[in-house]
CSV table of C-alpha atoms in Angstrom, one decimal:
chain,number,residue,atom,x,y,z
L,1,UNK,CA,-5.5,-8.3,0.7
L,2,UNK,CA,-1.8,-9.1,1.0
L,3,UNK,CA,-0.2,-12.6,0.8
L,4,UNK,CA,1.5,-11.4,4.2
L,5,UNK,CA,1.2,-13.7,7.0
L,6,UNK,CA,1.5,-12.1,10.5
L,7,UNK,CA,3.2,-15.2,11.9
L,8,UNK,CA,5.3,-17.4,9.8
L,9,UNK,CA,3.8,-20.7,9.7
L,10,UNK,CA,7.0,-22.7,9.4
L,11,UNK,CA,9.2,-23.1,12.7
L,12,UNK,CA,13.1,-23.3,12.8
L,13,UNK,CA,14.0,-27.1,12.7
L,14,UNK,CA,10.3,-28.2,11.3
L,15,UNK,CA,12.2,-29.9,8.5
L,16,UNK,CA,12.9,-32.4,10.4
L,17,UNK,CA,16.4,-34.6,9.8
L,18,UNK,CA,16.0,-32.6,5.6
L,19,UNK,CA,17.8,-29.8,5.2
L,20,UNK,CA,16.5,-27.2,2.6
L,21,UNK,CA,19.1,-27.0,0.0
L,22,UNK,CA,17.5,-25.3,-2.8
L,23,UNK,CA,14.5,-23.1,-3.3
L,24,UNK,CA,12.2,-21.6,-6.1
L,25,UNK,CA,9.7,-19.2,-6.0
L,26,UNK,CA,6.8,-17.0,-7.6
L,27,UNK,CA,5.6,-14.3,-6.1
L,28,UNK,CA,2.9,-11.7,-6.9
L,29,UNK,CA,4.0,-7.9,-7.0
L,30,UNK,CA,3.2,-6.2,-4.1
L,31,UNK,CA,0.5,-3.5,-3.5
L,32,UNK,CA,-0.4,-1.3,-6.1
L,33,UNK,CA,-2.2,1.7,-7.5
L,34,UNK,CA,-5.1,1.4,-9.8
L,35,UNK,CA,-5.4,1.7,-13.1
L,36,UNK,CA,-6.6,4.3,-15.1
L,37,UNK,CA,-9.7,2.5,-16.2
L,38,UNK,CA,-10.9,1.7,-12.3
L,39,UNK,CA,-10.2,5.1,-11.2
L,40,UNK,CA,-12.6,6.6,-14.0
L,41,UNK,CA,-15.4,4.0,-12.9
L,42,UNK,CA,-15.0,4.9,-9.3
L,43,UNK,CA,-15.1,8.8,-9.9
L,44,UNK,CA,-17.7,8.0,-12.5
L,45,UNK,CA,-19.8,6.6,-9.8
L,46,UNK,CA,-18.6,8.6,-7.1
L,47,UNK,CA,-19.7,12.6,-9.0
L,48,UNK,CA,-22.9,10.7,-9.6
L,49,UNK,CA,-23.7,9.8,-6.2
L,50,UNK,CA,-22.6,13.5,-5.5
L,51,UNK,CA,-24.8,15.0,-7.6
L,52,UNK,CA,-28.1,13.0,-6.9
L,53,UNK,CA,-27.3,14.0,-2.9
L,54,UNK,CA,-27.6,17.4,-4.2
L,55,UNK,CA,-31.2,17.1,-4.3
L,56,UNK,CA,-33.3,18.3,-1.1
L,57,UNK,CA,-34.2,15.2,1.5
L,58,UNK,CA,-32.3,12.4,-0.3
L,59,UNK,CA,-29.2,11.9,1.3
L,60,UNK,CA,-29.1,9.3,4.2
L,61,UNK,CA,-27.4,11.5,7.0
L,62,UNK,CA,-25.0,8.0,7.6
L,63,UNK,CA,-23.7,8.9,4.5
L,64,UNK,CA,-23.5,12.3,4.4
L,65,UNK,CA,-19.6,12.5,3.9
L,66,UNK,CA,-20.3,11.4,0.3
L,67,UNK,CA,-20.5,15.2,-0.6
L,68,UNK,CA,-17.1,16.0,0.1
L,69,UNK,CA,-15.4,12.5,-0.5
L,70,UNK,CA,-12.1,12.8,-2.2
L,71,UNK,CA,-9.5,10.2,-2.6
L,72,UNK,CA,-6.0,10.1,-3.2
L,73,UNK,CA,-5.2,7.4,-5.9
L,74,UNK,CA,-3.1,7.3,-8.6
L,75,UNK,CA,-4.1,5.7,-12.1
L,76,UNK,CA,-0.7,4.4,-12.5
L,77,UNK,CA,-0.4,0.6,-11.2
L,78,UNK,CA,3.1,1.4,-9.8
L,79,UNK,CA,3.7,0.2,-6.4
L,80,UNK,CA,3.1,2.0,-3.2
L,81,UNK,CA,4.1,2.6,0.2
L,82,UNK,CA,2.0,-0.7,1.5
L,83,UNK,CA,3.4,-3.0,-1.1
L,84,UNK,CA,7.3,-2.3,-0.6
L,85,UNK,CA,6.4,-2.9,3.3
L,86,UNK,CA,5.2,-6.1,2.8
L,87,UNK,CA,7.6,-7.2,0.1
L,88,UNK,CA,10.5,-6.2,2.1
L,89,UNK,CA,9.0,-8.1,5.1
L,90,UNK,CA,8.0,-11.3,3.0
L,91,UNK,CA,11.5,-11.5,2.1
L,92,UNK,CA,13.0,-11.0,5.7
L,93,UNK,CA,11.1,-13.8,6.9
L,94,UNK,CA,12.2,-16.2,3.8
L,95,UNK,CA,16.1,-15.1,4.7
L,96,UNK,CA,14.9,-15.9,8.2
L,97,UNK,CA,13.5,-19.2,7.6
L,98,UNK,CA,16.3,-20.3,5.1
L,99,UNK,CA,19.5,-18.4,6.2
L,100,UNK,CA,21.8,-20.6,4.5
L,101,UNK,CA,20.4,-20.6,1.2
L,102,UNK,CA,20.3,-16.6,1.3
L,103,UNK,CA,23.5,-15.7,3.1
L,104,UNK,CA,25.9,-19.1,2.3
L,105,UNK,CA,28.8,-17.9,0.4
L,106,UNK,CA,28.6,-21.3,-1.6
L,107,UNK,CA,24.7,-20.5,-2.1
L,108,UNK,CA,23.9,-19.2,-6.1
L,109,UNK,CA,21.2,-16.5,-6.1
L,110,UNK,CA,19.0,-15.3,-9.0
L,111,UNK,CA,16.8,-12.7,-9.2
L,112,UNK,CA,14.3,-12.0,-11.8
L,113,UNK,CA,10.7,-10.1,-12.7
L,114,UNK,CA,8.9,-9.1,-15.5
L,115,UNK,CA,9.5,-5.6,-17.0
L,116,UNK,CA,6.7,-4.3,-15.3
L,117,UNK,CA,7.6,-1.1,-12.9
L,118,UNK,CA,5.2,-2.8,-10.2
L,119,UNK,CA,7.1,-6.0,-10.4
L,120,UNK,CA,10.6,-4.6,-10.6
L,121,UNK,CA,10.3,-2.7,-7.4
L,122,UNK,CA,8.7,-6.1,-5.6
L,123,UNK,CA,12.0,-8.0,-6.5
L,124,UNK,CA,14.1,-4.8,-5.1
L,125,UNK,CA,11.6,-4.6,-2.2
L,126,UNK,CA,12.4,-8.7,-1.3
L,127,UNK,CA,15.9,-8.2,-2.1
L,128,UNK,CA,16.2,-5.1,0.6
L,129,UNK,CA,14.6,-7.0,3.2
L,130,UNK,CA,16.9,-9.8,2.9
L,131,UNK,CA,20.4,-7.8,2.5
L,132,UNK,CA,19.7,-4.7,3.0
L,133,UNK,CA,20.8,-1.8,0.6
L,134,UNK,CA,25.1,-1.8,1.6
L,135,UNK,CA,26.4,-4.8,0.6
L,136,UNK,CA,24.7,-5.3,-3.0
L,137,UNK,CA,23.9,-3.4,-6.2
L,138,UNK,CA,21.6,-5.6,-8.5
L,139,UNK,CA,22.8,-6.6,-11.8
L,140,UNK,CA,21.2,-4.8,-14.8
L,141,UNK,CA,21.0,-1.3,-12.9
L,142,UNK,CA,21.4,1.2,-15.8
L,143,UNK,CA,19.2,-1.1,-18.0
L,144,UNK,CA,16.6,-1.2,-15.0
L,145,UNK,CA,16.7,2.8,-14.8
L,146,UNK,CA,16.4,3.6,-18.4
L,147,UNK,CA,13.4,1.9,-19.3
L,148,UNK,CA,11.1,2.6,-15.8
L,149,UNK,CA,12.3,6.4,-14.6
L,150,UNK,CA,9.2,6.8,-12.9
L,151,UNK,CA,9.2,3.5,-10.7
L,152,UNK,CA,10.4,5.2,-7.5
L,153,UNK,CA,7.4,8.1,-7.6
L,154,UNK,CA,5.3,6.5,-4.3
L,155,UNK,CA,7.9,4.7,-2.3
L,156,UNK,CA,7.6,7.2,0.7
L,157,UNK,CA,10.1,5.9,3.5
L,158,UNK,CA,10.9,3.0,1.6
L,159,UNK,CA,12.8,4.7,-1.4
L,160,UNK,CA,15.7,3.0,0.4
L,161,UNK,CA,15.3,-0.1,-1.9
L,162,UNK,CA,16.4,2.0,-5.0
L,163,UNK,CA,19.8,2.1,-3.5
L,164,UNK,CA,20.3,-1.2,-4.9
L,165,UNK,CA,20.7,0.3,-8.4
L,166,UNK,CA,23.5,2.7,-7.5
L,167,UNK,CA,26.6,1.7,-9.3
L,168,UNK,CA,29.1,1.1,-5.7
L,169,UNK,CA,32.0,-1.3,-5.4
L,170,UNK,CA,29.4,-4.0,-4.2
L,171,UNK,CA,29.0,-7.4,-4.9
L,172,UNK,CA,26.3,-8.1,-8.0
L,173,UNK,CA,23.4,-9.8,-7.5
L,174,UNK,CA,21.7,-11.4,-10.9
L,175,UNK,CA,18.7,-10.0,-11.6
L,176,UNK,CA,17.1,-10.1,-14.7
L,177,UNK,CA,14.6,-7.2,-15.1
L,178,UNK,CA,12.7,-8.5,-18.6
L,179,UNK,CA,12.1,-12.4,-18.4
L,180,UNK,CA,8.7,-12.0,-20.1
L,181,UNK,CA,9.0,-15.3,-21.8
L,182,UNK,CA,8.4,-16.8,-18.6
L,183,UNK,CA,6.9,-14.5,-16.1
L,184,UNK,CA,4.2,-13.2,-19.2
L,185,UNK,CA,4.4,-16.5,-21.1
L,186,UNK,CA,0.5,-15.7,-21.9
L,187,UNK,CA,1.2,-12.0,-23.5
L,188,UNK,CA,3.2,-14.3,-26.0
L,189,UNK,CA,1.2,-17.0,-26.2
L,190,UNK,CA,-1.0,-16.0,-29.4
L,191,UNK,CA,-3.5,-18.2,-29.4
L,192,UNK,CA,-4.5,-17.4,-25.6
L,193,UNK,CA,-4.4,-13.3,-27.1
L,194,UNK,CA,-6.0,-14.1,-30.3
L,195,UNK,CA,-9.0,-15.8,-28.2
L,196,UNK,CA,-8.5,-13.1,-24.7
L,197,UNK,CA,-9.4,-10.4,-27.7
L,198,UNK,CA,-13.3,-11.8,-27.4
L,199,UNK,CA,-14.3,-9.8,-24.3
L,200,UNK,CA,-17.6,-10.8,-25.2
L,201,UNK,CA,-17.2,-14.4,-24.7
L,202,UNK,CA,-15.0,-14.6,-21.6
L,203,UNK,CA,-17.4,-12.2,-20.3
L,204,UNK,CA,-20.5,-13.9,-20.6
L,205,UNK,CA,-20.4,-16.1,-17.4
L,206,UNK,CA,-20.1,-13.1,-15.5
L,207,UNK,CA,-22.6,-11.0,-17.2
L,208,UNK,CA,-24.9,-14.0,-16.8
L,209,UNK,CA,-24.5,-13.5,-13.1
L,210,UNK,CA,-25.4,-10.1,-12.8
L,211,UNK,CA,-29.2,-11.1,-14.0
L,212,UNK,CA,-29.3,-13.2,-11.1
L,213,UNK,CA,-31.5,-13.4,-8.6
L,214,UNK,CA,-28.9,-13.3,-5.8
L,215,UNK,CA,-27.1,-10.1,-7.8
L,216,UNK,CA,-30.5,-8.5,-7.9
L,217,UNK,CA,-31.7,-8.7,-4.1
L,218,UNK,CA,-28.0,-7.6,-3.4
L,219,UNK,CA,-28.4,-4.4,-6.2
L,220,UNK,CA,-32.0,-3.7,-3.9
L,221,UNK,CA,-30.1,-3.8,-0.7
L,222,UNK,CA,-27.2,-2.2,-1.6
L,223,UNK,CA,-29.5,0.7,-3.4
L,224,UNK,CA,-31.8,1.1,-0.2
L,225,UNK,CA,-28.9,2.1,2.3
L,226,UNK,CA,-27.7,4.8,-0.1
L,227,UNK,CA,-31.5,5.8,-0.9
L,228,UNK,CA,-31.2,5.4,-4.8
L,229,UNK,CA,-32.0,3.4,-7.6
L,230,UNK,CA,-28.7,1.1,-8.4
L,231,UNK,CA,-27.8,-1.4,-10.6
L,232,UNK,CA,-25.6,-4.5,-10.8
L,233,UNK,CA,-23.1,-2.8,-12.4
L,234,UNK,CA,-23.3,0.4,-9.6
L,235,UNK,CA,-22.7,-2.9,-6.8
L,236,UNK,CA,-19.5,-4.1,-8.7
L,237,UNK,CA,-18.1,-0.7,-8.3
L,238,UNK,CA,-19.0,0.3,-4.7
L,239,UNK,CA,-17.3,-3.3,-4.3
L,240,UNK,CA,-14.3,-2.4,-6.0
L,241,UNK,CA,-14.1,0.8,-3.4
L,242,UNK,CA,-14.6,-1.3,-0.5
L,243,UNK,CA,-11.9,-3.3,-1.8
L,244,UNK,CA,-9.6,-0.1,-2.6
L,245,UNK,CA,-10.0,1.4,0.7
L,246,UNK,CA,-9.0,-2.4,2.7
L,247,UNK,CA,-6.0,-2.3,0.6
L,248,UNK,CA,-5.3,1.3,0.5
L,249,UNK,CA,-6.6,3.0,3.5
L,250,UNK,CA,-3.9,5.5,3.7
L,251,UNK,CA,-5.1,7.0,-0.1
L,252,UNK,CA,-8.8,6.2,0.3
L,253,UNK,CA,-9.5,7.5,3.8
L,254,UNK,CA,-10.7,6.1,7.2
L,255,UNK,CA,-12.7,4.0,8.6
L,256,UNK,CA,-14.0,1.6,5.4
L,257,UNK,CA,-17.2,3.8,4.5
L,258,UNK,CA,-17.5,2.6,1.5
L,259,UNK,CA,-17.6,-1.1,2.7
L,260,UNK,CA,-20.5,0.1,5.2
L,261,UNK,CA,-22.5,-0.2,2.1
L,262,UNK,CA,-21.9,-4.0,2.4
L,263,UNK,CA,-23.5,-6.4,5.6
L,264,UNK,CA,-23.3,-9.7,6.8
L,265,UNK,CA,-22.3,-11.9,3.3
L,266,UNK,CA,-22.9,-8.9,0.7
L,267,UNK,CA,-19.2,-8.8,-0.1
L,268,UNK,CA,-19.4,-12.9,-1.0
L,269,UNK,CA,-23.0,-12.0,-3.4
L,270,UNK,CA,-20.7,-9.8,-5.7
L,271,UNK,CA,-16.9,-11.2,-5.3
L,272,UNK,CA,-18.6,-14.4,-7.4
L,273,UNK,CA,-18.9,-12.4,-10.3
L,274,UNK,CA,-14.7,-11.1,-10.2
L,275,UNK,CA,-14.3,-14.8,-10.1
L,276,UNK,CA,-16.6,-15.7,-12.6
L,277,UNK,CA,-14.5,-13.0,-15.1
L,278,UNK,CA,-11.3,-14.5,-13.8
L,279,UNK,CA,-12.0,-17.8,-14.4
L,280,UNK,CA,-13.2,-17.5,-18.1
L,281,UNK,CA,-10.0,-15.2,-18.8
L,282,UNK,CA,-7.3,-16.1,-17.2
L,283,UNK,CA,-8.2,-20.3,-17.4
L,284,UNK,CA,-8.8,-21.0,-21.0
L,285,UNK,CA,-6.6,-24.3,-21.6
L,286,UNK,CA,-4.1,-22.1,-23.8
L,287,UNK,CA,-3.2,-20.0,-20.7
L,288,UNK,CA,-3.0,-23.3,-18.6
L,289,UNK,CA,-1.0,-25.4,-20.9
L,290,UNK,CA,1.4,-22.1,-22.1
L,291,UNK,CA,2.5,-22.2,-17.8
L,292,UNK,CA,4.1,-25.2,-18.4
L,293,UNK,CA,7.0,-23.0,-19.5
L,294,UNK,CA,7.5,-21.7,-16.2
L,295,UNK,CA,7.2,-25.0,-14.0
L,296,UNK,CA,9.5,-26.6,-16.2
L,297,UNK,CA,11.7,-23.7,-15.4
L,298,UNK,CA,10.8,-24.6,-11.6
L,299,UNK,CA,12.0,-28.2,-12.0
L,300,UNK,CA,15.5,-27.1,-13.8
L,301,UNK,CA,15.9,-25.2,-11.3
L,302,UNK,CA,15.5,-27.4,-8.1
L,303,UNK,CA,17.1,-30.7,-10.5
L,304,UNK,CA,20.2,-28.7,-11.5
L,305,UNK,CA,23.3,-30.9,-10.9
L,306,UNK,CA,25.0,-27.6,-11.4
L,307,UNK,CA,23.7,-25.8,-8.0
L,308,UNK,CA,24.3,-28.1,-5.1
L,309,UNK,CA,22.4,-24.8,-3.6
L,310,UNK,CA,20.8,-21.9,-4.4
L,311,UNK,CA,18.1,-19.8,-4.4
L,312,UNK,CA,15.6,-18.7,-7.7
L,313,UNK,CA,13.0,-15.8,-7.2
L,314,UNK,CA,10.7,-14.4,-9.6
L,315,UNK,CA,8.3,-11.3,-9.2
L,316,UNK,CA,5.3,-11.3,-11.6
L,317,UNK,CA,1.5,-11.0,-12.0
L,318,UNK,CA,-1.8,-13.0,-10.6
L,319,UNK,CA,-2.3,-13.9,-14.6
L,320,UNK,CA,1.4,-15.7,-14.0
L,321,UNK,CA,0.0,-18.1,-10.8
L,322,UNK,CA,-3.5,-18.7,-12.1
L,323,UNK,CA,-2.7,-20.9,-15.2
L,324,UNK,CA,-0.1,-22.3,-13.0
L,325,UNK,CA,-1.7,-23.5,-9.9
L,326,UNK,CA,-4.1,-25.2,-12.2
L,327,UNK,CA,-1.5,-26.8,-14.6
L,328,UNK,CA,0.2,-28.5,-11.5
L,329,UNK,CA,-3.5,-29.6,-10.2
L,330,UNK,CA,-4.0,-27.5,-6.8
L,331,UNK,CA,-6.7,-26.0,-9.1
L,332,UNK,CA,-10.1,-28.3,-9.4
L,333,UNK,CA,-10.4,-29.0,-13.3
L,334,UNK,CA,-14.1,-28.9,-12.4
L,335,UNK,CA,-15.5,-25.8,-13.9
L,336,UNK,CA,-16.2,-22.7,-12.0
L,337,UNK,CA,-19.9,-21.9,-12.0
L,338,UNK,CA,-22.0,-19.2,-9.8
L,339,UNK,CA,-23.9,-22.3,-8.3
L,340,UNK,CA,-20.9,-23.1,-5.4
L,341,UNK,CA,-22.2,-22.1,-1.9
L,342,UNK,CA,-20.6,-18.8,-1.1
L,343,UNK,CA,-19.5,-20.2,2.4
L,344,UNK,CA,-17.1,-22.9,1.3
L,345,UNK,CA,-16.0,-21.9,-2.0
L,346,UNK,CA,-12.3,-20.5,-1.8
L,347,UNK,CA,-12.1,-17.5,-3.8
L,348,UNK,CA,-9.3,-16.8,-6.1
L,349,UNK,CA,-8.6,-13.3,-4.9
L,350,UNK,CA,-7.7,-15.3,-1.5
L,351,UNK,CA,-5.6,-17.3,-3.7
L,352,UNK,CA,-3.6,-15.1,-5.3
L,353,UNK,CA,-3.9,-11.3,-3.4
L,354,UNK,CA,-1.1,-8.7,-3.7
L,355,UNK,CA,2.1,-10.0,-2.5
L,356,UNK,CA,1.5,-13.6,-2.9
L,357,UNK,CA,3.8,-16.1,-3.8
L,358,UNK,CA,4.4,-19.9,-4.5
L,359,UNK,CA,7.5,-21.3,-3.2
L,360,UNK,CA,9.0,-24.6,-3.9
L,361,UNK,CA,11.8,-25.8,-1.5
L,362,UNK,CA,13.9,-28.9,-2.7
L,363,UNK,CA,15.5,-30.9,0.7
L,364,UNK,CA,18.5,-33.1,1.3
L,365,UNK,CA,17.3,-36.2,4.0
L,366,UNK,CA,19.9,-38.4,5.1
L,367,UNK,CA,16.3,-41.2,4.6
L,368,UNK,CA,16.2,-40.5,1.1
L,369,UNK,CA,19.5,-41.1,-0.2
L,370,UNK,CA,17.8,-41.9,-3.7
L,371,UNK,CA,14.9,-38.9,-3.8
L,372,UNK,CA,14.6,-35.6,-3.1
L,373,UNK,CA,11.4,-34.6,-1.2
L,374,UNK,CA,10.3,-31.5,-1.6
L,375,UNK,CA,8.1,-29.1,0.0
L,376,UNK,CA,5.4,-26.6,-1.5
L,377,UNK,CA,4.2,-23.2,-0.1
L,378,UNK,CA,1.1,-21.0,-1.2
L,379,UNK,CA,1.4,-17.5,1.1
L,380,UNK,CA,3.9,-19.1,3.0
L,381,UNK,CA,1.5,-22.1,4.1
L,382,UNK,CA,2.1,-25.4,2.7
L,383,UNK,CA,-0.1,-27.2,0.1
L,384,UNK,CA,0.1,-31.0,-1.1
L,385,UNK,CA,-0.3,-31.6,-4.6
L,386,UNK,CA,-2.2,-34.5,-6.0
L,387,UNK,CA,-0.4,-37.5,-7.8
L,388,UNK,CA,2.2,-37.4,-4.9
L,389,UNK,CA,2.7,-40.9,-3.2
L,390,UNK,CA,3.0,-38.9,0.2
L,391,UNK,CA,2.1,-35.6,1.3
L,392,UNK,CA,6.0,-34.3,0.7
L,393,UNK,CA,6.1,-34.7,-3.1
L,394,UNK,CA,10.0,-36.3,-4.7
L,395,UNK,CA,11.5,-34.5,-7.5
L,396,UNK,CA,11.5,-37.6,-9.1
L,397,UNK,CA,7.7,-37.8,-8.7
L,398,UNK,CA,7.3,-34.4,-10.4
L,399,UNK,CA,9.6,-35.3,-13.0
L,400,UNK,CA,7.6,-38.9,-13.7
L,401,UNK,CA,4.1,-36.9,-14.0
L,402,UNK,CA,5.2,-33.0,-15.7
L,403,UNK,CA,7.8,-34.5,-18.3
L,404,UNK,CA,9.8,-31.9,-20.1
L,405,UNK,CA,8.5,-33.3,-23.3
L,406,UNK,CA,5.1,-32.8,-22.4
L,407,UNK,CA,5.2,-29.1,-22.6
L,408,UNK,CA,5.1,-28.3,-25.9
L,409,UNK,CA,4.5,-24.3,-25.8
L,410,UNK,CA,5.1,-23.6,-29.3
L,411,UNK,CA,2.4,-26.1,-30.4
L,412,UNK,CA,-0.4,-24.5,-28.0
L,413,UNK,CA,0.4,-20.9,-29.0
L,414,UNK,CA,1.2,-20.6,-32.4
L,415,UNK,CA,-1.3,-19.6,-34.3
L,416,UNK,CA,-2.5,-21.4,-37.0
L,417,UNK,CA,-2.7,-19.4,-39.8
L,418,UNK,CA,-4.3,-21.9,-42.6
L,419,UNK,CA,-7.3,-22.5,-39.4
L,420,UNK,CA,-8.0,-18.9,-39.4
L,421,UNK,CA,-7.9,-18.3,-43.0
L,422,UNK,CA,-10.4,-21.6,-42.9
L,423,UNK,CA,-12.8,-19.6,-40.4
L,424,UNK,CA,-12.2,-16.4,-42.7
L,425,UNK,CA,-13.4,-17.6,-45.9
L,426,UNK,CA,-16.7,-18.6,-43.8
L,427,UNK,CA,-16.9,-15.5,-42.1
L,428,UNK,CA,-19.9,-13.0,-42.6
L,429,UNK,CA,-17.6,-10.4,-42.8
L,430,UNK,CA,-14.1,-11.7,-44.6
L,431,UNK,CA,-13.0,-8.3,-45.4
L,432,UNK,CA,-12.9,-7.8,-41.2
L,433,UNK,CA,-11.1,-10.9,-41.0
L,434,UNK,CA,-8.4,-10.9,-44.0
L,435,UNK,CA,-7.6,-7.0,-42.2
L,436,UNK,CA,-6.9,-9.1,-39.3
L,437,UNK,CA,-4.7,-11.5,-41.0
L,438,UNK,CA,-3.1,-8.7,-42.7
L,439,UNK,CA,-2.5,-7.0,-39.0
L,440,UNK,CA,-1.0,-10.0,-38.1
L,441,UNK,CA,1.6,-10.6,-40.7
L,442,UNK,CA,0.1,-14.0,-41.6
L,443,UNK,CA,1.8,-15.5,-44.8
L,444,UNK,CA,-0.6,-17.7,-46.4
């Protein structure tokens, strides 16, 4: 799903006697294709369903369009039609909602993404449906062009948003197109890669699951309405088309058939196991603690005595808003387990779906003359942190409980090189472990 709302929540004048003066935000790329991987387990699982339907008196006549199912998907992860729409339209209804911090003269604007295609094209797609494409070219175009050609292949009717990059007598918007450091602060976090590179471990919650009991009466039910024998891992897949085709109905065809394999609270029975892998990878305390970067980034921003006002949006990844919702505590620190009732647990693909964005929005309040409150925003609804003496959190209140000082990102991610000779020497296999220290360019 989308972080698109089809109402804003917030009304004009809901601020009350504040008025927003600056404004920070984090948004998820929009909606993209698969990736290579997924699209070889779907037509993996797909040509075997066709060929067991091949066989005389098996086929369920329900499903009998399984024969000739193609899709039309792209292993590619660049973004399509569907997620510049709902960019473009997230970022209409911000310029809406704040039209003085977009469209003041006085008002400093920054623009910035990871170097990812996907994400890219999300900060272009905002950017259109604030300004347009006539009044602004994007800083950085030439750069932007050279190093993702192929960005613009599935933009349909929206290809409009690559108008940005023409060189015009324009005003320049900044936009930084490669602030990895902050948007992909885990890829350079080493100890979080050095310790994401044991699938094995970070998949064992979820593996655990699939053994269940609740997996296994889903894998029976699942099984029965196609008429074959299934297992767990068959389920996670036809899940993963149901949730294609919601997303993507325009590539995967009409009418959700493949979620017809799913009833009543099916869908909730397997989503516990993507959270169960998402949890173990994308949580681990390195990940969590190597965020800090970026919310320290937030609060420079919105404490700046250098902007009186201004505006600071970046376009990355789910793996860049995970770590972080916990790290600021809207995340439980209790640990995720398969035992939470299906009905009341909130899932993380709610949390953080295609298109979805945290925004922080700093306010001036003629009541406050020594603070300044300000306002948080998950998909464009607002949150309340914990810690906050009130439910609008004070700058000065962030400042007091995330102090710069406490984020110390090169002590959680470098890697200690004398520990993991340590654990080398002890190793059952030190010759696998001194090549990995050699890979590494460790000086010991």
């Amino acid at each position: 799903s989308s972080g698109i709302n089809a109402e804003w929540p917030l009304r004009p004048g809901n601020f009350g006697e504040c008025q927003p003066v600056k404004l920070f935000g984090i948004h998820r790329h929009g909606t993209r294709n698969v990736g290579s991987k997924t699209v070889r387990r779907l037509d993996f699982f797909i040509n075997a369903l066709k060929d067991f339907y091949h066989l005389p008196g098996v086929m369920p006549d329900e499903f009998s369009w399984v024969k000739d199912y193609t899709h039309n998907l792209h292993p590619n992860k660049d973004l399509v039609l569907e997620g510049y729409v709902e960019v473009s339209e997230i970022g209409r209804r911000f310029s809406t909602k704040f039209p003085e911090l977009f469209h003041d003269a006085d008002s400093v604007r920054y623009f910035a993404s990871s170097y990812k295609g996907r994400c890219i094209s999300s900060a272009l797609s905002y950017i259109y449906g604030v300004y347009g494409s006539d009044d602004y070219v994007v800083a950085n175009a030439s750069g932007i062009k050279a190093v993702t050609p192929d960005i613009q292949r599935h933009c349909g009717r929206m290809c409009a948003v690559y108008d940005l990059l023409k060189p015009k007598d324009r005003a320049i918007l900044p936009f930084n197109h490669a602030q990895n450091h902050l948007l992909r602060y885990y890829d350079e976090c080493t100890n979080y890669k050095k310790k994401e590179e044991d699938k094995q471990t970070w998949m064992e919650a979820g593996e655990r699951y699939l053994k269940s009991a609740a997996m296994a009466a889903l894998t029976s039910r699942v099984g029965g309405r196609l008429n074959v024998t299934m297992t767990p891992y068959d389920v996670i897949t036809a899940h993963i088309l149901c949730d294609t085709e919601v997303l993507l109905p325009r590539l995967m065809g009409p009418s959700s058939r493949w979620c017809s394999l799913f009833r009543d609270d099916d869908l909730y029975v397997s989503a516990v196991y993507f959270d169960l892998i998402r949890y173990s990878r994308r949580m681990m305390p390195e990940a969590v603690d190597a965020s800090c970067i970026l919310w320290q980034k937030a609060l420079s921003h919105l404490t700046s005595p250098k902007v009186s006002s201004g505006v600071t949006l970046m376009f990355a990844h789910t793996e860049t808003l995970f770590p972080l919702l916990k790290h600021i505590g809207y995340l439980s620190d209790t640990p995720m387990t398969a035992d939470a009732d299906i009905h009341s647990r909130e899932f993380f693909g709610d949390l953080t779906p295609m298109a979805s964005n945290l925004v922080m929005v700093a306010l001036s309040c003629p009541s406050h003359l020594t603070q300044t409150p300000v306002r948080f925003f998950l998909n464009e609804r607002e949150i309340h942190l914990p810690g906050c003496e009130s439910d609008t959190c004070t700058l000065e209140d962030l400042r007091s409980t995330f102090p710069s000082e406490g984020c110390d990102y090169e002590a959680t991610c470098s890697y200690d090189a004398l520990a993991f000779y340590v654990q080398c020497v002890a190793a059952v296999v030190v010759s696998v472990c001194l090549a990995d220290v050699v890979k590494r360019k460790i000086l010991l």
